[in-house]
Amino acid sequence: MSDTLPITEARAKFGTLVRRASHSRERITITDHGQPAAILINPKELADLEDALALAQYRLRQASGTTATTANDDVRTMLGLERRP
């Protein structure tokens, strides 16, 4: 579900709008002079979107052959862990 409000109305209802976005994962669009200016979303939803973007970018790099990899043993060494036999 999403809702769209002008900035003047959003200002008056800010606390309620934040709680709605936080608890119901509702997106709240705030407009300024009829144009979208900001969107309130739940932090978990933002994290999910950022993860999806990072994965898509990784897959794009993989497909183009520009993905740098590091061997497991090298990572263990960088982290100060013992190498596995």
Short mmCIF file of the N, C-alpha and C atoms (twelve columns), coordinates in Angstrom:
data_MODEL
# 
_entry.id   MODEL 
# 
loop_
_atom_site.group_PDB 
_atom_site.id 
_atom_site.type_symbol 
_atom_site.label_atom_id 
_atom_site.label_alt_id 
_atom_site.label_comp_id 
_atom_site.label_asym_id 
_atom_site.label_seq_id 
_atom_site.Cartn_x 
_atom_site.Cartn_y 
_atom_site.Cartn_z 
_atom_site.pdbx_PDB_model_num 
ATOM 1   N N  . MET A 1  0.845  -1.174  0.000   1 
ATOM 2   C CA . MET A 1  0.000  0.000   0.000   1 
ATOM 3   C C  . MET A 1  0.892  1.239   0.000   1 
ATOM 4   N N  . SER A 2  0.456  2.294   -0.648  1 
ATOM 5   C CA . SER A 2  1.219  3.534   -0.605  1 
ATOM 6   C C  . SER A 2  0.253  4.699   -0.534  1 
ATOM 7   N N  . ASP A 3  0.770  5.797   -0.112  1 
ATOM 8   C CA . ASP A 3  -0.036 7.000   0.038   1 
ATOM 9   C C  . ASP A 3  0.788  8.176   -0.463  1 
ATOM 10  N N  . THR A 4  0.135  9.188   -0.987  1 
ATOM 11  C CA . THR A 4  0.816  10.376  -1.482  1 
ATOM 12  C C  . THR A 4  0.206  11.596  -0.806  1 
ATOM 13  N N  . LEU A 5  1.078  12.425  -0.243  1 
ATOM 14  C CA . LEU A 5  0.623  13.615  0.476   1 
ATOM 15  C C  . LEU A 5  1.474  14.816  0.102   1 
ATOM 16  N N  . PRO A 6  0.863  15.995  0.056   1 
ATOM 17  C CA . PRO A 6  1.673  17.203  -0.132  1 
ATOM 18  C C  . PRO A 6  2.513  17.459  1.113   1 
ATOM 19  N N  . ILE A 7  3.607  18.144  0.935   1 
ATOM 20  C CA . ILE A 7  4.547  18.379  2.033   1 
ATOM 21  C C  . ILE A 7  3.893  19.082  3.223   1 
ATOM 22  N N  . THR A 8  2.952  19.975  2.955   1 
ATOM 23  C CA . THR A 8  2.298  20.688  4.056   1 
ATOM 24  C C  . THR A 8  1.487  19.733  4.922   1 
ATOM 25  N N  . GLU A 9  0.795  18.802  4.301   1 
ATOM 26  C CA . GLU A 9  0.026  17.818  5.060   1 
ATOM 27  C C  . GLU A 9  0.954  16.827  5.747   1 
ATOM 28  N N  . ALA A 10 2.009  16.416  5.057   1 
ATOM 29  C CA . ALA A 10 2.966  15.471  5.638   1 
ATOM 30  C C  . ALA A 10 3.638  16.055  6.878   1 
ATOM 31  N N  . ARG A 11 3.932  17.344  6.830   1 
ATOM 32  C CA . ARG A 11 4.562  17.996  7.973   1 
ATOM 33  C C  . ARG A 11 3.674  17.878  9.210   1 
ATOM 34  N N  . ALA A 12 2.374  18.061  9.027   1 
ATOM 35  C CA . ALA A 12 1.444  18.005  10.151  1 
ATOM 36  C C  . ALA A 12 1.258  16.582  10.675  1 
ATOM 37  N N  . LYS A 13 1.477  15.589  9.836   1 
ATOM 38  C CA . LYS A 13 1.253  14.187  10.216  1 
ATOM 39  C C  . LYS A 13 2.541  13.381  10.266  1 
ATOM 40  N N  . PHE A 14 3.680  14.027  10.378  1 
ATOM 41  C CA . PHE A 14 4.967  13.356  10.222  1 
ATOM 42  C C  . PHE A 14 5.126  12.124  11.109  1 
ATOM 43  N N  . GLY A 15 4.859  12.247  12.387  1 
ATOM 44  C CA . GLY A 15 5.013  11.114  13.311  1 
ATOM 45  C C  . GLY A 15 4.159  9.928   12.910  1 
ATOM 46  N N  . THR A 16 2.925  10.185  12.555  1 
ATOM 47  C CA . THR A 16 2.016  9.123   12.121  1 
ATOM 48  C C  . THR A 16 2.520  8.469   10.837  1 
ATOM 49  N N  . LEU A 17 3.002  9.279   9.903   1 
ATOM 50  C CA . LEU A 17 3.510  8.740   8.643   1 
ATOM 51  C C  . LEU A 17 4.738  7.865   8.861   1 
ATOM 52  N N  . VAL A 18 5.633  8.294   9.725   1 
ATOM 53  C CA . VAL A 18 6.828  7.497   10.025  1 
ATOM 54  C C  . VAL A 18 6.423  6.162   10.635  1 
ATOM 55  N N  . ARG A 19 5.480  6.175   11.565  1 
ATOM 56  C CA . ARG A 19 5.026  4.922   12.183  1 
ATOM 57  C C  . ARG A 19 4.371  4.007   11.144  1 
ATOM 58  N N  . ARG A 20 3.584  4.576   10.240  1 
ATOM 59  C CA . ARG A 20 2.952  3.770   9.187   1 
ATOM 60  C C  . ARG A 20 4.021  3.112   8.308   1 
ATOM 61  N N  . ALA A 21 5.007  3.871   7.915   1 
ATOM 62  C CA . ALA A 21 6.082  3.325   7.074   1 
ATOM 63  C C  . ALA A 21 6.859  2.256   7.839   1 
ATOM 64  N N  . SER A 22 7.095  2.507   9.104   1 
ATOM 65  C CA . SER A 22 7.891  1.600   9.923   1 
ATOM 66  C C  . SER A 22 7.174  0.290   10.211  1 
ATOM 67  N N  . HIS A 23 5.927  0.369   10.596  1 
ATOM 68  C CA . HIS A 23 5.226  -0.828  11.063  1 
ATOM 69  C C  . HIS A 23 4.547  -1.623  9.956   1 
ATOM 70  N N  . SER A 24 4.075  -0.970  8.923   1 
ATOM 71  C CA . SER A 24 3.331  -1.703  7.894   1 
ATOM 72  C C  . SER A 24 4.087  -1.805  6.582   1 
ATOM 73  N N  . ARG A 25 5.333  -1.318  6.578   1 
ATOM 74  C CA . ARG A 25 6.145  -1.308  5.351   1 
ATOM 75  C C  . ARG A 25 5.433  -0.577  4.226   1 
ATOM 76  N N  . GLU A 26 4.659  0.412   4.605   1 
ATOM 77  C CA . GLU A 26 3.945  1.233   3.632   1 
ATOM 78  C C  . GLU A 26 4.881  2.308   3.090   1 
ATOM 79  N N  . ARG A 27 4.803  2.584   1.811   1 
ATOM 80  C CA . ARG A 27 5.585  3.665   1.216   1 
ATOM 81  C C  . ARG A 27 4.737  4.933   1.218   1 
ATOM 82  N N  . ILE A 28 5.313  5.996   1.721   1 
ATOM 83  C CA . ILE A 28 4.617  7.278   1.788   1 
ATOM 84  C C  . ILE A 28 5.375  8.248   0.880   1 
ATOM 85  N N  . THR A 29 4.714  8.725   -0.167  1 
ATOM 86  C CA . THR A 29 5.326  9.690   -1.075  1 
ATOM 87  C C  . THR A 29 4.923  11.089  -0.639  1 
ATOM 88  N N  . ILE A 30 5.899  11.950  -0.500  1 
ATOM 89  C CA . ILE A 30 5.663  13.348  -0.123  1 
ATOM 90  C C  . ILE A 30 5.945  14.201  -1.346  1 
ATOM 91  N N  . THR A 31 4.974  15.025  -1.694  1 
ATOM 92  C CA . THR A 31 5.124  15.858  -2.888  1 
ATOM 93  C C  . THR A 31 5.375  17.315  -2.514  1 
ATOM 94  N N  . ASP A 32 6.038  18.009  -3.413  1 
ATOM 95  C CA . ASP A 32 6.290  19.440  -3.275  1 
ATOM 96  C C  . ASP A 32 5.840  20.079  -4.594  1 
ATOM 97  N N  . HIS A 33 4.824  20.902  -4.524  1 
ATOM 98  C CA . HIS A 33 4.240  21.509  -5.719  1 
ATOM 99  C C  . HIS A 33 3.803  20.450  -6.725  1 
ATOM 100 N N  . GLY A 34 3.221  19.349  -6.200  1 
ATOM 101 C CA . GLY A 34 2.674  18.299  -7.046  1 
ATOM 102 C C  . GLY A 34 3.676  17.284  -7.571  1 
ATOM 103 N N  . GLN A 35 4.949  17.474  -7.294  1 
ATOM 104 C CA . GLN A 35 5.997  16.562  -7.769  1 
ATOM 105 C C  . GLN A 35 6.551  15.741  -6.603  1 
ATOM 106 N N  . PRO A 36 6.794  14.443  -6.812  1 
ATOM 107 C CA . PRO A 36 7.393  13.642  -5.733  1 
ATOM 108 C C  . PRO A 36 8.711  14.263  -5.269  1 
ATOM 109 N N  . ALA A 37 8.837  14.436  -3.966  1 
ATOM 110 C CA . ALA A 37 10.037 15.049  -3.393  1 
ATOM 111 C C  . ALA A 37 10.794 14.081  -2.486  1 
ATOM 112 N N  . ALA A 38 10.065 13.174  -1.853  1 
ATOM 113 C CA . ALA A 38 10.689 12.221  -0.936  1 
ATOM 114 C C  . ALA A 38 9.736  11.056  -0.728  1 
ATOM 115 N N  . ILE A 39 10.308 9.921   -0.311  1 
ATOM 116 C CA . ILE A 39 9.498  8.755   -0.012  1 
ATOM 117 C C  . ILE A 39 9.963  8.187   1.319   1 
ATOM 118 N N  . LEU A 40 9.021  7.995   2.233   1 
ATOM 119 C CA . LEU A 40 9.323  7.347   3.508   1 
ATOM 120 C C  . LEU A 40 9.131  5.849   3.313   1 
ATOM 121 N N  . ILE A 41 10.164 5.066   3.673   1 
ATOM 122 C CA . ILE A 41 10.045 3.614   3.616   1 
ATOM 123 C C  . ILE A 41 10.664 3.016   4.868   1 
ATOM 124 N N  . ASN A 42 10.285 1.794   5.127   1 
ATOM 125 C CA . ASN A 42 10.804 1.048   6.257   1 
ATOM 126 C C  . ASN A 42 12.293 0.769   6.037   1 
ATOM 127 N N  . PRO A 43 13.135 0.902   7.076   1 
ATOM 128 C CA . PRO A 43 14.575 0.644   6.913   1 
ATOM 129 C C  . PRO A 43 14.881 -0.761  6.397   1 
ATOM 130 N N  . LYS A 44 14.088 -1.756  6.776   1 
ATOM 131 C CA . LYS A 44 14.298 -3.128  6.295   1 
ATOM 132 C C  . LYS A 44 14.048 -3.189  4.788   1 
ATOM 133 N N  . GLU A 45 13.020 -2.472  4.321   1 
ATOM 134 C CA . GLU A 45 12.739 -2.449  2.889   1 
ATOM 135 C C  . GLU A 45 13.892 -1.792  2.130   1 
ATOM 136 N N  . LEU A 46 14.445 -0.725  2.676   1 
ATOM 137 C CA . LEU A 46 15.604 -0.081  2.051   1 
ATOM 138 C C  . LEU A 46 16.777 -1.054  1.986   1 
ATOM 139 N N  . ALA A 47 17.030 -1.764  3.066   1 
ATOM 140 C CA . ALA A 47 18.127 -2.740  3.086   1 
ATOM 141 C C  . ALA A 47 17.894 -3.827  2.038   1 
ATOM 142 N N  . ASP A 48 16.644 -4.292  1.912   1 
ATOM 143 C CA . ASP A 48 16.324 -5.307  0.905   1 
ATOM 144 C C  . ASP A 48 16.573 -4.771  -0.506  1 
ATOM 145 N N  . LEU A 49 16.189 -3.521  -0.762  1 
ATOM 146 C CA . LEU A 49 16.416 -2.913  -2.077  1 
ATOM 147 C C  . LEU A 49 17.908 -2.759  -2.360  1 
ATOM 148 N N  . GLU A 50 18.665 -2.337  -1.349  1 
ATOM 149 C CA . GLU A 50 20.115 -2.182  -1.524  1 
ATOM 150 C C  . GLU A 50 20.784 -3.527  -1.783  1 
ATOM 151 N N  . ASP A 51 20.323 -4.578  -1.088  1 
ATOM 152 C CA . ASP A 51 20.870 -5.922  -1.302  1 
ATOM 153 C C  . ASP A 51 20.563 -6.397  -2.718  1 
ATOM 154 N N  . ALA A 52 19.334 -6.176  -3.169  1 
ATOM 155 C CA . ALA A 52 18.954 -6.591  -4.528  1 
ATOM 156 C C  . ALA A 52 19.779 -5.851  -5.572  1 
ATOM 157 N N  . LEU A 53 20.024 -4.558  -5.349  1 
ATOM 158 C CA . LEU A 53 20.842 -3.780  -6.274  1 
ATOM 159 C C  . LEU A 53 22.280 -4.291  -6.287  1 
ATOM 160 N N  . ALA A 54 22.837 -4.544  -5.112  1 
ATOM 161 C CA . ALA A 54 24.216 -5.042  -5.034  1 
ATOM 162 C C  . ALA A 54 24.336 -6.390  -5.749  1 
ATOM 163 N N  . LEU A 55 23.342 -7.263  -5.566  1 
ATOM 164 C CA . LEU A 55 23.374 -8.563  -6.232  1 
ATOM 165 C C  . LEU A 55 23.280 -8.403  -7.747  1 
ATOM 166 N N  . ALA A 56 22.409 -7.526  -8.213  1 
ATOM 167 C CA . ALA A 56 22.277 -7.287  -9.657  1 
ATOM 168 C C  . ALA A 56 23.579 -6.731  -10.236 1 
ATOM 169 N N  . GLN A 57 24.218 -5.815  -9.513  1 
ATOM 170 C CA . GLN A 57 25.488 -5.255  -9.977  1 
ATOM 171 C C  . GLN A 57 26.574 -6.325  -10.003 1 
ATOM 172 N N  . TYR A 58 26.598 -7.193  -9.010  1 
ATOM 173 C CA . TYR A 58 27.569 -8.283  -8.963  1 
ATOM 174 C C  . TYR A 58 27.375 -9.226  -10.148 1 
ATOM 175 N N  . ARG A 59 26.110 -9.573  -10.404 1 
ATOM 176 C CA . ARG A 59 25.834 -10.482 -11.524 1 
ATOM 177 C C  . ARG A 59 26.213 -9.847  -12.857 1 
ATOM 178 N N  . LEU A 60 26.028 -8.542  -12.974 1 
ATOM 179 C CA . LEU A 60 26.424 -7.835  -14.194 1 
ATOM 180 C C  . LEU A 60 27.945 -7.884  -14.369 1 
ATOM 181 N N  . ARG A 61 28.681 -7.650  -13.260 1 
ATOM 182 C CA . ARG A 61 30.150 -7.737  -13.322 1 
ATOM 183 C C  . ARG A 61 30.590 -9.157  -13.656 1 
ATOM 184 N N  . GLN A 62 29.894 -10.132 -13.074 1 
ATOM 185 C CA . GLN A 62 30.212 -11.533 -13.343 1 
ATOM 186 C C  . GLN A 62 30.023 -11.840 -14.829 1 
ATOM 187 N N  . ALA A 63 28.904 -11.393 -15.382 1 
ATOM 188 C CA . ALA A 63 28.597 -11.660 -16.789 1 
ATOM 189 C C  . ALA A 63 29.589 -10.981 -17.726 1 
ATOM 190 N N  . SER A 64 30.110 -9.830  -17.306 1 
ATOM 191 C CA . SER A 64 31.057 -9.111  -18.165 1 
ATOM 192 C C  . SER A 64 32.497 -9.552  -17.925 1 
ATOM 193 N N  . GLY A 65 32.703 -10.441 -16.947 1 
ATOM 194 C CA . GLY A 65 34.039 -10.958 -16.670 1 
ATOM 195 C C  . GLY A 65 34.914 -10.008 -15.880 1 
ATOM 196 N N  . THR A 66 34.327 -9.021  -15.216 1 
ATOM 197 C CA . THR A 66 35.131 -8.049  -14.459 1 
ATOM 198 C C  . THR A 66 35.077 -8.286  -12.950 1 
ATOM 199 N N  . THR A 67 34.561 -9.422  -12.540 1 
ATOM 200 C CA . THR A 67 34.476 -9.718  -11.116 1 
ATOM 201 C C  . THR A 67 35.825 -10.198 -10.600 1 
ATOM 202 N N  . ALA A 68 36.333 -9.533  -9.583  1 
ATOM 203 C CA . ALA A 68 37.586 -9.959  -8.959  1 
ATOM 204 C C  . ALA A 68 37.246 -10.980 -7.877  1 
ATOM 205 N N  . THR A 69 38.003 -12.032 -7.820  1 
ATOM 206 C CA . THR A 69 37.777 -13.054 -6.802  1 
ATOM 207 C C  . THR A 69 39.023 -13.207 -5.946  1 
ATOM 208 N N  . THR A 70 38.822 -13.732 -4.763  1 
ATOM 209 C CA . THR A 70 39.925 -13.997 -3.851  1 
ATOM 210 C C  . THR A 70 39.771 -15.421 -3.350  1 
ATOM 211 N N  . ALA A 71 40.822 -16.166 -3.408  1 
ATOM 212 C CA . ALA A 71 40.791 -17.557 -2.965  1 
ATOM 213 C C  . ALA A 71 40.476 -17.629 -1.480  1 
ATOM 214 N N  . ASN A 72 39.784 -18.700 -1.088  1 
ATOM 215 C CA . ASN A 72 39.385 -18.882 0.297   1 
ATOM 216 C C  . ASN A 72 40.577 -18.843 1.238   1 
ATOM 217 N N  . ASP A 73 41.669 -19.510 0.877   1 
ATOM 218 C CA . ASP A 73 42.861 -19.523 1.731   1 
ATOM 219 C C  . ASP A 73 43.428 -18.117 1.906   1 
ATOM 220 N N  . ASP A 74 43.394 -17.321 0.856   1 
ATOM 221 C CA . ASP A 74 43.891 -15.943 0.956   1 
ATOM 222 C C  . ASP A 74 43.031 -15.115 1.897   1 
ATOM 223 N N  . VAL A 75 41.726 -15.311 1.834   1 
ATOM 224 C CA . VAL A 75 40.815 -14.591 2.740   1 
ATOM 225 C C  . VAL A 75 41.093 -15.000 4.175   1 
ATOM 226 N N  . ARG A 76 41.258 -16.278 4.413   1 
ATOM 227 C CA . ARG A 76 41.553 -16.755 5.769   1 
ATOM 228 C C  . ARG A 76 42.849 -16.122 6.285   1 
ATOM 229 N N  . THR A 77 43.861 -16.004 5.416   1 
ATOM 230 C CA . THR A 77 45.128 -15.382 5.801   1 
ATOM 231 C C  . THR A 77 44.913 -13.916 6.130   1 
ATOM 232 N N  . MET A 78 44.156 -13.196 5.297   1 
ATOM 233 C CA . MET A 78 43.891 -11.763 5.549   1 
ATOM 234 C C  . MET A 78 43.155 -11.551 6.858   1 
ATOM 235 N N  . LEU A 79 42.309 -12.519 7.221   1 
ATOM 236 C CA . LEU A 79 41.546 -12.413 8.475   1 
ATOM 237 C C  . LEU A 79 42.311 -12.959 9.671   1 
ATOM 238 N N  . GLY A 80 43.504 -13.461 9.424   1 
ATOM 239 C CA . GLY A 80 44.314 -13.996 10.529  1 
ATOM 240 C C  . GLY A 80 43.841 -15.350 11.002  1 
ATOM 241 N N  . LEU A 81 43.149 -16.085 10.140  1 
ATOM 242 C CA . LEU A 81 42.655 -17.411 10.492  1 
ATOM 243 C C  . LEU A 81 43.611 -18.463 9.953   1 
ATOM 244 N N  . GLU A 82 43.576 -19.621 10.564  1 
ATOM 245 C CA . GLU A 82 44.428 -20.723 10.111  1 
ATOM 246 C C  . GLU A 82 43.930 -21.242 8.775   1 
ATOM 247 N N  . ARG A 83 44.889 -21.645 7.947   1 
ATOM 248 C CA . ARG A 83 44.514 -22.262 6.678   1 
ATOM 249 C C  . ARG A 83 43.986 -23.652 6.948   1 
ATOM 250 N N  . ARG A 84 43.017 -24.030 6.164   1 
ATOM 251 C CA . ARG A 84 42.470 -25.382 6.302   1 
ATOM 252 C C  . ARG A 84 43.378 -26.377 5.590   1 
ATOM 253 N N  . PRO A 85 43.481 -27.585 6.148   1 
ATOM 254 C CA . PRO A 85 44.336 -28.614 5.529   1 
ATOM 255 C C  . PRO A 85 43.796 -29.065 4.181   1 
# 
